[in-house]
Backbone as a chain_set.jsonl record, in Angstrom:
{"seq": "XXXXXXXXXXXXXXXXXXXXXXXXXXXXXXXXXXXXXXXXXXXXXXXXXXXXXXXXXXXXXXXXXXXXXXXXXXXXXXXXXXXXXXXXXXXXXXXXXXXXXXXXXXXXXXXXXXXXXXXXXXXXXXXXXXXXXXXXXXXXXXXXXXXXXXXXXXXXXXXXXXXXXXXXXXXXXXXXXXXXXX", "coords": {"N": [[-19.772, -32.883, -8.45], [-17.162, -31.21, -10.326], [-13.909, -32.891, -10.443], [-11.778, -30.324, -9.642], [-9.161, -29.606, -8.87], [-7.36, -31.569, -9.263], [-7.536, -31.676, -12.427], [-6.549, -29.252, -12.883], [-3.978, -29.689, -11.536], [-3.116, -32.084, -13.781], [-2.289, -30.053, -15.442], [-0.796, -27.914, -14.298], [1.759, -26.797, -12.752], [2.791, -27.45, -9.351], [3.272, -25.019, -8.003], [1.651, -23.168, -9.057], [-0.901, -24.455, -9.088], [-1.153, -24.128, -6.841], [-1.948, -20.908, -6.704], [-3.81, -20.609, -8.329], [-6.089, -22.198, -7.21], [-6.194, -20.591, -5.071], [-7.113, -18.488, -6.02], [-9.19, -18.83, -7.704], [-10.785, -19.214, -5.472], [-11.324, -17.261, -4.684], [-12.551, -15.954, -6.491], [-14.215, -17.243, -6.741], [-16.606, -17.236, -4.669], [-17.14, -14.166, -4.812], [-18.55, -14.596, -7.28], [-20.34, -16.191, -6.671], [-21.986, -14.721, -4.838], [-22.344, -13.166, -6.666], [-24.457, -14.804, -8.183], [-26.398, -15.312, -6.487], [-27.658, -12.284, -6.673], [-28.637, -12.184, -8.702], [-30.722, -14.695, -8.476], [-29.947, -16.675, -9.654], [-30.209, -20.533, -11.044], [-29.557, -23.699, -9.569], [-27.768, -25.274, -11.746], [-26.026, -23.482, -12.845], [-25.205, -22.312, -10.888], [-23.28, -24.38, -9.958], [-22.184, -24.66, -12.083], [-20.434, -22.089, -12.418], [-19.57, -22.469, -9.942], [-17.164, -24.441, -10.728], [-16.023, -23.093, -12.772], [-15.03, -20.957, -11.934], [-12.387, -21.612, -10.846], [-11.222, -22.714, -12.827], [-11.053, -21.082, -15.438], [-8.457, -19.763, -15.442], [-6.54, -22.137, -16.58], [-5.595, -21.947, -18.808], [-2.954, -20.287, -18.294], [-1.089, -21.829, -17.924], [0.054, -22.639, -19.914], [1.424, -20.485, -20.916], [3.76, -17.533, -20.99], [4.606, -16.5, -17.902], [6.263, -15.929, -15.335], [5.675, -14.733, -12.953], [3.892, -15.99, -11.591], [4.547, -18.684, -11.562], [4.566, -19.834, -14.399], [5.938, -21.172, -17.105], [5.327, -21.034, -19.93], [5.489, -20.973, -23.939], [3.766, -19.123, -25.359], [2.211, -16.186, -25.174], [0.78, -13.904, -22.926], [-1.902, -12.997, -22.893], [-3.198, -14.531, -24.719], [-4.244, -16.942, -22.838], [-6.728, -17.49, -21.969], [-7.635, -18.366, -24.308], [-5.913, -20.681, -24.861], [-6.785, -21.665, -22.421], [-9.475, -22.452, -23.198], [-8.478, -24.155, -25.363], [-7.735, -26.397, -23.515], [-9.817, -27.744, -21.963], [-11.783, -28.258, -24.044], [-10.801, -29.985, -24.788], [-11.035, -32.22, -22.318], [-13.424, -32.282, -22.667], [-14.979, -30.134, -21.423], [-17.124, -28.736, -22.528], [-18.721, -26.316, -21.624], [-17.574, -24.79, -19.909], [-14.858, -24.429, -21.224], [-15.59, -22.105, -23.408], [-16.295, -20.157, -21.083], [-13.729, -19.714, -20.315], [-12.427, -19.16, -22.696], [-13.401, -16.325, -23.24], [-13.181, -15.035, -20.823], [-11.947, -12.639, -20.477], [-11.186, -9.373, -19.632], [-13.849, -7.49, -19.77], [-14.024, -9.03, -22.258], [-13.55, -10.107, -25.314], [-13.945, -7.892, -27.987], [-13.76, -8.371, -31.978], [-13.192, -5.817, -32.734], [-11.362, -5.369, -30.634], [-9.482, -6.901, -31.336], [-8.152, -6.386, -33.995], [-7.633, -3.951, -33.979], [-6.049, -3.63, -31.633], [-3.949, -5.44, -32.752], [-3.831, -7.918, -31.603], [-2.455, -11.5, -30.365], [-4.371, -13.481, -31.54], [-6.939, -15.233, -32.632], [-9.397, -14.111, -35.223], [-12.176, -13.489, -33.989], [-15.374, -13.183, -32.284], [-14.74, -12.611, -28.678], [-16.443, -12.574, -26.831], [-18.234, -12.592, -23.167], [-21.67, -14.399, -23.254], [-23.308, -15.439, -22.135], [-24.921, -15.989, -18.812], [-23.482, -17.417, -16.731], [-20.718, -17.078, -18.324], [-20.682, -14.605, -18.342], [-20.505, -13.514, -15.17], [-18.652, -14.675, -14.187], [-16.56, -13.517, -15.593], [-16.74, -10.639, -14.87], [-16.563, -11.202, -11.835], [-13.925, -11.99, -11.818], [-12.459, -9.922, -12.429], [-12.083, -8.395, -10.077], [-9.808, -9.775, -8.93], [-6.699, -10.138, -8.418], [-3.45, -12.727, -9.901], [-1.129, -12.391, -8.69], [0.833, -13.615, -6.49], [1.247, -12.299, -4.214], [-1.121, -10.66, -4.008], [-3.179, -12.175, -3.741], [-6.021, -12.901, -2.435], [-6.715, -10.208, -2.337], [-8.801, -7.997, -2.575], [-10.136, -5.897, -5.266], [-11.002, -2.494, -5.653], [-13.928, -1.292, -6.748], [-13.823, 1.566, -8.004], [-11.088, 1.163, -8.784], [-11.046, -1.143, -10.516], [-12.744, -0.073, -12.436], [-10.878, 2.213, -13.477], [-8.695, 0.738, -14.569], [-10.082, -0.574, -16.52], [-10.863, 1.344, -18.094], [-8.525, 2.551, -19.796], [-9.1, 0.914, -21.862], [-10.897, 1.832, -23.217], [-14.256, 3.651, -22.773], [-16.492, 1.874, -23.597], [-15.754, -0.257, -22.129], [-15.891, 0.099, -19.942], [-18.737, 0.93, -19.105], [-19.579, -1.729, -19.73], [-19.001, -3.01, -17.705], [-19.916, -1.545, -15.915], [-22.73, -2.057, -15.716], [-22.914, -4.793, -15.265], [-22.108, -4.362, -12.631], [-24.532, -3.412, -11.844], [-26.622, -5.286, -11.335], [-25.348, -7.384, -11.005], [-24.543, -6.895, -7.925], [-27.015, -6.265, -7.372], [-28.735, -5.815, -4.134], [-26.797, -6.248, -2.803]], "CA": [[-18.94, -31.714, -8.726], [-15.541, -32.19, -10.97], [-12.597, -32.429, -8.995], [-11.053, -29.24, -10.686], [-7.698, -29.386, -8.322], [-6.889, -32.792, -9.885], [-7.815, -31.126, -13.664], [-5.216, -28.121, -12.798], [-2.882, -30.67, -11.33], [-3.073, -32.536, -14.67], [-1.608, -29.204, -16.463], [-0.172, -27.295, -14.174], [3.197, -27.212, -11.577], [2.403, -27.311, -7.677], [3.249, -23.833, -6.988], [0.167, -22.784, -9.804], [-2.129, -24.988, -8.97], [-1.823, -23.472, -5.398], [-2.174, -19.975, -7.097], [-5.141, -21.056, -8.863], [-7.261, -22.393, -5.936], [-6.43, -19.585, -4.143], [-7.109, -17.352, -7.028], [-10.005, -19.262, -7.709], [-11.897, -19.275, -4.425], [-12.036, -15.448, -4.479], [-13.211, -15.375, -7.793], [-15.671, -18.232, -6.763], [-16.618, -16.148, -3.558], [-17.659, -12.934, -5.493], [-19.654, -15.093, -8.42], [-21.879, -16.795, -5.852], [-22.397, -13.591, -4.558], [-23.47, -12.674, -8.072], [-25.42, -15.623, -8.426], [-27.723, -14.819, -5.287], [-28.033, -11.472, -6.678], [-29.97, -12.854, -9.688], [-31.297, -15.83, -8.162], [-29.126, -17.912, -10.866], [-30.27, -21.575, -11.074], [-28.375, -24.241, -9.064], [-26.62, -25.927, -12.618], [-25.518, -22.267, -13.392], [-24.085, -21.939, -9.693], [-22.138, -25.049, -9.924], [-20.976, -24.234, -13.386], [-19.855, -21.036, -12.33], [-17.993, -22.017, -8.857], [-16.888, -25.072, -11.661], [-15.143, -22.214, -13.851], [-14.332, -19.789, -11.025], [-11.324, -22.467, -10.211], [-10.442, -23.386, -13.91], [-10.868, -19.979, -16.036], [-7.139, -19.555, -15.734], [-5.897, -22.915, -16.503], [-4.424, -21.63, -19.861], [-2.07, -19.668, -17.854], [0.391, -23.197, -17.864], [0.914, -22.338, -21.322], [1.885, -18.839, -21.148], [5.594, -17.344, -20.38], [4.092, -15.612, -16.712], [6.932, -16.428, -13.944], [5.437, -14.213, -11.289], [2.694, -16.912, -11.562], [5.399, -19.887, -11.961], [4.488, -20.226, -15.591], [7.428, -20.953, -17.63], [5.811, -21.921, -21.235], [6.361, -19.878, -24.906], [3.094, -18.028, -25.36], [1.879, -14.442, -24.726], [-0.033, -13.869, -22.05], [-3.038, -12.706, -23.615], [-3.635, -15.974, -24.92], [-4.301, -17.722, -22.079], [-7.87, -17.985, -22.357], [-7.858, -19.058, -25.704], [-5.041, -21.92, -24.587], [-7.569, -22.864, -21.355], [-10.393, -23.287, -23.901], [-8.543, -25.714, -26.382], [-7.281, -27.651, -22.922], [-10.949, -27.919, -21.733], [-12.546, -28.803, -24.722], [-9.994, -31.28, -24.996], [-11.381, -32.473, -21.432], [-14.586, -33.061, -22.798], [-15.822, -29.611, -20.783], [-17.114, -26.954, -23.749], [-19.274, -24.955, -21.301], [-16.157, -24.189, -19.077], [-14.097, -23.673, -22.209], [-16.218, -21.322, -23.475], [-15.729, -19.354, -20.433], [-11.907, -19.499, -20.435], [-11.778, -18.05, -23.746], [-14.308, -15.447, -23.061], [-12.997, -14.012, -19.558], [-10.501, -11.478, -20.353], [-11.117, -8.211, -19.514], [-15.144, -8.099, -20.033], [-14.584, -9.881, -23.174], [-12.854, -9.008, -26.056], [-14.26, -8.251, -29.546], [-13.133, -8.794, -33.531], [-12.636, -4.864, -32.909], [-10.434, -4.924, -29.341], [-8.647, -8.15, -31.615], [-7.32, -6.263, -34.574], [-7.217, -3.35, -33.134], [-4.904, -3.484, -30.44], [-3.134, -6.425, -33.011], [-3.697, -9.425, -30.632], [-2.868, -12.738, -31.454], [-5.846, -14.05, -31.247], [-8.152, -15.786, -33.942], [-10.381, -12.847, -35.166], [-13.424, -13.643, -33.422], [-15.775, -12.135, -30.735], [-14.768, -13.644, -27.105], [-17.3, -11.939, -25.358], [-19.37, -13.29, -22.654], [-22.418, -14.433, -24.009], [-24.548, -16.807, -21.107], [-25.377, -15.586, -17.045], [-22.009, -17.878, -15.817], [-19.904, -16.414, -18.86], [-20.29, -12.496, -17.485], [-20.735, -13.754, -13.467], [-16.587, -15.339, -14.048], [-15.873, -12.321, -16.172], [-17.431, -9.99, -13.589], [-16.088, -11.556, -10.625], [-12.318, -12.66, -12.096], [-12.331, -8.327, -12.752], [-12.097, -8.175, -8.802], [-9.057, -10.565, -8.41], [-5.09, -10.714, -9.199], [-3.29, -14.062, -9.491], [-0.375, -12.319, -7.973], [0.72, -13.85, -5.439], [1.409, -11.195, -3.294], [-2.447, -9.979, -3.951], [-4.356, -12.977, -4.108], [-6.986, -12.41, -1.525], [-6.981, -8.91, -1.84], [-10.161, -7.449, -3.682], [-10.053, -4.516, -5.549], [-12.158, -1.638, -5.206], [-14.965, -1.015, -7.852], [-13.072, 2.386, -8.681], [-9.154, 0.968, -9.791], [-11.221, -1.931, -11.801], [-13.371, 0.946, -13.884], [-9.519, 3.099, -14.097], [-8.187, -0.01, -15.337], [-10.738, -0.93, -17.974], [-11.181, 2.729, -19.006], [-7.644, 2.665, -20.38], [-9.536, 0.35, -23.47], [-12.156, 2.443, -23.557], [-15.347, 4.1, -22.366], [-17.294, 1.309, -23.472], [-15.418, -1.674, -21.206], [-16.38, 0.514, -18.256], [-20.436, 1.065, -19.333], [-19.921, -2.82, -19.526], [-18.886, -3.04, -16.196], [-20.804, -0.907, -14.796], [-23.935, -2.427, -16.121], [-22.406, -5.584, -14.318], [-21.778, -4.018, -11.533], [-26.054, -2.837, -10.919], [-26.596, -6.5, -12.261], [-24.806, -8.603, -9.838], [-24.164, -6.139, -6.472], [-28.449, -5.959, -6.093], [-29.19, -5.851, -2.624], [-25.587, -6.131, -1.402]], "C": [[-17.611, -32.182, -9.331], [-14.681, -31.714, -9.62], [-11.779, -31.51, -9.729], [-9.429, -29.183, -9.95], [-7.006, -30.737, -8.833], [-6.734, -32.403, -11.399], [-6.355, -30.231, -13.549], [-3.959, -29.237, -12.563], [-2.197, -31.349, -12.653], [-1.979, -31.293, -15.751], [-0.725, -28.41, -15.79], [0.986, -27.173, -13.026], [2.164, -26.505, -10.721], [2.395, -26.07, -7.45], [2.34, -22.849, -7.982], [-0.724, -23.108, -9.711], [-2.701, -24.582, -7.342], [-2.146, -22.227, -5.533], [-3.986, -19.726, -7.561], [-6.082, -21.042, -8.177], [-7.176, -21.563, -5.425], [-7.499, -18.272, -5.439], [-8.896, -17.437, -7.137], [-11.018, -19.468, -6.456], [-12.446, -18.127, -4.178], [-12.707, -15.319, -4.893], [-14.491, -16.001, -7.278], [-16.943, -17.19, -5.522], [-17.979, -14.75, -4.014], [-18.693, -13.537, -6.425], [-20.51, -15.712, -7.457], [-22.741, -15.666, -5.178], [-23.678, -12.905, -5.552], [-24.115, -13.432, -8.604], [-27.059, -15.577, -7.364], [-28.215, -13.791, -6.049], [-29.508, -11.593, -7.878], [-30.741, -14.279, -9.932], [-30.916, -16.635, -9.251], [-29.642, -19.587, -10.219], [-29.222, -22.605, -10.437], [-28.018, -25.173, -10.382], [-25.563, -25.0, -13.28], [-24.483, -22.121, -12.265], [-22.825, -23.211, -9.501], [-21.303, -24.689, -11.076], [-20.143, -22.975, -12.865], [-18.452, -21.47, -10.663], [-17.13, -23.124, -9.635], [-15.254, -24.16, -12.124], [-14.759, -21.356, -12.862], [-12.541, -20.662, -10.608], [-10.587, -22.785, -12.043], [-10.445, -22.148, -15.052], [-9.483, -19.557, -16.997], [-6.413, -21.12, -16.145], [-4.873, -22.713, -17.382], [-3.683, -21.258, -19.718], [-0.729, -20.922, -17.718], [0.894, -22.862, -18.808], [1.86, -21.34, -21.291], [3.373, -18.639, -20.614], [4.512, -16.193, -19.129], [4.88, -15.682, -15.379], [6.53, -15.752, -12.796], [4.158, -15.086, -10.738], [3.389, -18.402, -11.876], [4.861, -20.858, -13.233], [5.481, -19.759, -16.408], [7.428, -21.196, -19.336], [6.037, -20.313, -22.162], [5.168, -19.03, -25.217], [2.391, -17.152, -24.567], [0.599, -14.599, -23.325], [-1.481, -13.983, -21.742], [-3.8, -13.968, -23.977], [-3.853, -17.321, -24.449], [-5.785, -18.427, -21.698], [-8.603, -18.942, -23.241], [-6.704, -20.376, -25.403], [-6.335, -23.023, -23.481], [-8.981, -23.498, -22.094], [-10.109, -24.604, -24.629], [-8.212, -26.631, -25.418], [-8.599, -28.298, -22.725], [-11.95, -28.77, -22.511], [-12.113, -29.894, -24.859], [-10.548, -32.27, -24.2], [-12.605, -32.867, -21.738], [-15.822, -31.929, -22.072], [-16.385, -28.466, -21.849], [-17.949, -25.735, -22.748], [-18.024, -24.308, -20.332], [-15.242, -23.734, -20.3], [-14.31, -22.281, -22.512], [-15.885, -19.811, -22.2], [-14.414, -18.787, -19.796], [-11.703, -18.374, -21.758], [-12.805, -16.55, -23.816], [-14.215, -14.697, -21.68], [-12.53, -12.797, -19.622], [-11.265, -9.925, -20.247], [-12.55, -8.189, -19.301], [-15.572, -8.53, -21.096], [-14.055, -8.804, -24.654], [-13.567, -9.348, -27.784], [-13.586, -8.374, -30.751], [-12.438, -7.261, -33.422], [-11.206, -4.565, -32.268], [-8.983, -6.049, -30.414], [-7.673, -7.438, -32.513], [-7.2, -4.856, -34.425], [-6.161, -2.816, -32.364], [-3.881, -4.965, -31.208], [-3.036, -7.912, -32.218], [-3.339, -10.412, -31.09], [-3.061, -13.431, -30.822], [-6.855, -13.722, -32.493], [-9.11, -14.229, -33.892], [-11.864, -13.517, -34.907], [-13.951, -13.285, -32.326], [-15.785, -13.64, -29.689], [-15.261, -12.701, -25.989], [-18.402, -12.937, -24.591], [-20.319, -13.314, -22.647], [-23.963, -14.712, -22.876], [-24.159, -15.825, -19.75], [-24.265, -15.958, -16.445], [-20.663, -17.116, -16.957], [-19.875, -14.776, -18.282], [-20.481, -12.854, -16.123], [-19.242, -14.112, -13.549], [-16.386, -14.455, -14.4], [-16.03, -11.446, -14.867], [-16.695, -10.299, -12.667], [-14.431, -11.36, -10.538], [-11.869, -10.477, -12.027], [-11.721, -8.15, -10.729], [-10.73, -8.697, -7.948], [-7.583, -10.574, -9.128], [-4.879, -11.905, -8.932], [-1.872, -13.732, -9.206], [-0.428, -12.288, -7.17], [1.007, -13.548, -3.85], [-0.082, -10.557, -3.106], [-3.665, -10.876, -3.811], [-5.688, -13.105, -3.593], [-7.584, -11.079, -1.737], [-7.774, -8.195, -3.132], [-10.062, -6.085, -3.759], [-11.095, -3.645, -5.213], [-12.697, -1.682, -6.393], [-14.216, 0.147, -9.009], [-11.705, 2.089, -9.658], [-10.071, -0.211, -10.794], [-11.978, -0.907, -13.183], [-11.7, 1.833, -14.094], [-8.943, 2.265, -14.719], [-8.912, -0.308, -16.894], [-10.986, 0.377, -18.474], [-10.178, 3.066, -20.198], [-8.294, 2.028, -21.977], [-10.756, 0.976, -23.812], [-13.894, 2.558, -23.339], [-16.357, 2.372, -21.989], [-17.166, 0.189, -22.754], [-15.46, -0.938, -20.081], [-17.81, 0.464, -18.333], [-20.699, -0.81, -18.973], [-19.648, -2.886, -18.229], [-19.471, -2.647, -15.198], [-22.355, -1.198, -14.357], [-24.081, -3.575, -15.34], [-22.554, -5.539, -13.036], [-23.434, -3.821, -10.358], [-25.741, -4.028, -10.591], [-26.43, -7.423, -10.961], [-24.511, -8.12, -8.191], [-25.477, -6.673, -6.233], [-28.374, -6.777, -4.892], [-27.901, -6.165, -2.042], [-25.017, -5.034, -1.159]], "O": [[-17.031, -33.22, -9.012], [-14.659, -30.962, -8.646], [-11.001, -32.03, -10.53], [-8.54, -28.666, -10.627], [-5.79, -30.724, -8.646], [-5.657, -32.819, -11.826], [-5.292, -30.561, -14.075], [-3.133, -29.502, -13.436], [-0.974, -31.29, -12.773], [-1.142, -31.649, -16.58], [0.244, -28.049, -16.46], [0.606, -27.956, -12.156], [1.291, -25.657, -10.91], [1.527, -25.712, -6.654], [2.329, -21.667, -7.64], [-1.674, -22.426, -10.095], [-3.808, -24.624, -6.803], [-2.778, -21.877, -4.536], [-4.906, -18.985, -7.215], [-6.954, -20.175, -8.251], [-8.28, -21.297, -4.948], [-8.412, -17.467, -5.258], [-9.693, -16.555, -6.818], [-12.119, -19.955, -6.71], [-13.541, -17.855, -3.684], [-13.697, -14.749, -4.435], [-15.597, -15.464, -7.34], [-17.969, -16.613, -5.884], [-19.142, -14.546, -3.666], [-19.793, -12.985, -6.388], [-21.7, -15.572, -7.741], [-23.961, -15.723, -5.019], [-24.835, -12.489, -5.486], [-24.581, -13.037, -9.672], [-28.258, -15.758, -7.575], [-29.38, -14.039, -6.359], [-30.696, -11.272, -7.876], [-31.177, -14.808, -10.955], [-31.799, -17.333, -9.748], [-29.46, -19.826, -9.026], [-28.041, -22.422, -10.731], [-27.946, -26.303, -9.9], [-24.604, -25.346, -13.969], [-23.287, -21.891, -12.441], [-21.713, -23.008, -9.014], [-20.092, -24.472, -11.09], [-18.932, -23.109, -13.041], [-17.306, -21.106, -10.398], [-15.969, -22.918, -9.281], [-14.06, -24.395, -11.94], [-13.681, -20.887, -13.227], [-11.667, -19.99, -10.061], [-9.395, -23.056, -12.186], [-9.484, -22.376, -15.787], [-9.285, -19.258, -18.175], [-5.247, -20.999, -15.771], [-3.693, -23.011, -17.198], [-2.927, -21.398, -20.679], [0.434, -20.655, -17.416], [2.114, -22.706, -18.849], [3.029, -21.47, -21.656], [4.002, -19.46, -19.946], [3.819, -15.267, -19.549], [4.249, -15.511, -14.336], [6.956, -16.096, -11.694], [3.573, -14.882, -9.674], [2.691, -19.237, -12.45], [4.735, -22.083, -13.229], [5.893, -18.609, -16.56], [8.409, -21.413, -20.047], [6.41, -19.207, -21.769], [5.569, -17.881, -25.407], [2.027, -17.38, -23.414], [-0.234, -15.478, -23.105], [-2.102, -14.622, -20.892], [-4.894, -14.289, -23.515], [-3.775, -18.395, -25.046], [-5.955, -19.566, -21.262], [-9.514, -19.764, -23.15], [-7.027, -21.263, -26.193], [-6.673, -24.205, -23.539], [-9.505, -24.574, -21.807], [-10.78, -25.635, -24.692], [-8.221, -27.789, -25.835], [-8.707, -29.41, -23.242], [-12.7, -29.636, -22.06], [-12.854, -30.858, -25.053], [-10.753, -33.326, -24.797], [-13.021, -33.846, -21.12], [-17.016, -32.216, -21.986], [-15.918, -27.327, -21.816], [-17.876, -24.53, -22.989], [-17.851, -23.089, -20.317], [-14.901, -22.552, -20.285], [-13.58, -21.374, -22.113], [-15.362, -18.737, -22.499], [-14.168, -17.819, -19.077], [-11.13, -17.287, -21.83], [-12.61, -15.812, -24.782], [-15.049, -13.838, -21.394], [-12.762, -11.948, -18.762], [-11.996, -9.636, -21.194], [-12.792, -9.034, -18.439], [-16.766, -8.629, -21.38], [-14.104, -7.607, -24.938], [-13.673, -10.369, -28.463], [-12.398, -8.547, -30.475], [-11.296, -7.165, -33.872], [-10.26, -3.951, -32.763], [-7.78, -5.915, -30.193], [-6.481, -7.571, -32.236], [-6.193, -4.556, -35.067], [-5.557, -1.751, -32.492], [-3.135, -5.566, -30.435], [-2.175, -8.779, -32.374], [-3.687, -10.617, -32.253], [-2.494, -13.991, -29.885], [-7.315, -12.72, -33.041], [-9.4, -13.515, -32.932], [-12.51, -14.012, -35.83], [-13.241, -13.039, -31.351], [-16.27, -14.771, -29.698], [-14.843, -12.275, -24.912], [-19.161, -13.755, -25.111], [-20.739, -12.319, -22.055], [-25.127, -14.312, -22.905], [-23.207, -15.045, -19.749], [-23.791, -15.171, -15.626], [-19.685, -16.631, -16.388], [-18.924, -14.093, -17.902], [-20.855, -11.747, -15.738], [-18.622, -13.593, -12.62], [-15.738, -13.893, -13.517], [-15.342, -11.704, -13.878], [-15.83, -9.43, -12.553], [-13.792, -10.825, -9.633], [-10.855, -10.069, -11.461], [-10.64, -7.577, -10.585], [-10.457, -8.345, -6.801], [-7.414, -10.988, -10.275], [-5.558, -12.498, -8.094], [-1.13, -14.692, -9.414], [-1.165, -11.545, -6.522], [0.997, -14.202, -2.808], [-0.27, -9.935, -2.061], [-4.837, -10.503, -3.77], [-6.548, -13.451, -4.403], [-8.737, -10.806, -1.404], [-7.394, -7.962, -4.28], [-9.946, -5.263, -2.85], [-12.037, -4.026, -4.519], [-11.967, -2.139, -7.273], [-14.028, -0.023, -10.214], [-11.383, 2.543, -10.756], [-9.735, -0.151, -11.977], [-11.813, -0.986, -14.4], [-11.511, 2.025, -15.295], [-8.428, 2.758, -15.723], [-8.407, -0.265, -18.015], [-11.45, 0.333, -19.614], [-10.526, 3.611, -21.246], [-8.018, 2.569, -23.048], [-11.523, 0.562, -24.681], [-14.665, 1.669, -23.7], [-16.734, 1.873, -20.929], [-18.17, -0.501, -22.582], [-14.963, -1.484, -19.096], [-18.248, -0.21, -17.4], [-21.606, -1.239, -18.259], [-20.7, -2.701, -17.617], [-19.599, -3.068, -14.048], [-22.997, -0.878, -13.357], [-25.118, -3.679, -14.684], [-23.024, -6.439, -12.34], [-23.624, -3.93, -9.147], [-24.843, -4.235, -9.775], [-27.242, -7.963, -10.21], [-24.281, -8.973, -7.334], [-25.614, -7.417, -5.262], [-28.071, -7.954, -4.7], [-27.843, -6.355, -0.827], [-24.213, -4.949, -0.23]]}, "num_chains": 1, "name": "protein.A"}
């Protein structure tokens, strides 16, 4: 298994990398959950509790101080920062799912669109551990006043409804998907 708290360590200050793991065990928590549900393969379940801990790493970059991140870009682009650290790392299937978490995944449309900046290309989740981190990470703040505390099913569909119909249908589709039998 990587040692992913040594990886974060590598990029990010002490009082994020304790954000992280915490952040990250929820997330991990809920995706094993949703790995039972579809009897996911054990190289899928390590990848996924893998990326449930490193997802956010791009968040070092970002200006986020309620998350004791102090650098110069946008928030948004924190995915797309934890992919180029990752790949850098030598990990592309964890990258991959850094730049592909956000929201349930954002397309060329949500990109220019809503103006993002962010490369015009689709960062939707593509593979079983890419939508199981998306999916799961939906369930979790990395404020650290909330970090434990799992949302309800309802405020994550009021939240994603705000972008429209169809990032709730995704969710919801998610939601059969990975709950069965719990």
């Amino acid at each position: 298994m990587l040692a992913v708290e040594e990886l974060l360590k590598r990029y990010c200050c002490p009082e994020t990398v304790e954000i992280l793991m915490v952040h990250g065990r929820m997330v991990a928590g809920k995706a094993l959950s949703a790995c039972a549900a579809v009897n996911a393969d054990p190289d899928t379940r390590r990848l996924v509790i893998e990326a449930a801990y490193l997802h956010d790493i791009g968040v070092c970059r970002v200006d986020a101080p309620d998350i004791a991140c102090h650098g110069k870009e946008p928030y948004i682009r924190h995915g797309l920062l934890g992919r180029e650290l990752l790949d850098a790392e030598g990990l592309p299937l964890h990258a991959l799912i850094c730049e592909r978490h956000t929201g349930v995944g954002l397309t060329i449309t949500d990109i220019t669109s809503q103006n993002l900046p962010l490369p015009q290309r689709d960062m939707t989740p593509e593979t079983l551990a890419e939508r199981i981190i998306c999916y799961a990470d939906l369930f979790f703040s990395k404020h650290p006043e909330r970090l434990e505390k799992e949302k309800s099913v309802e405020k994550i569909r009021k939240n994603l409804a705000k972008f429209g119909d169809d990032k709730v249908a995704i969710f919801d589709a998610w939601q059969r998907e990975f709950s069965a039998g719990s």
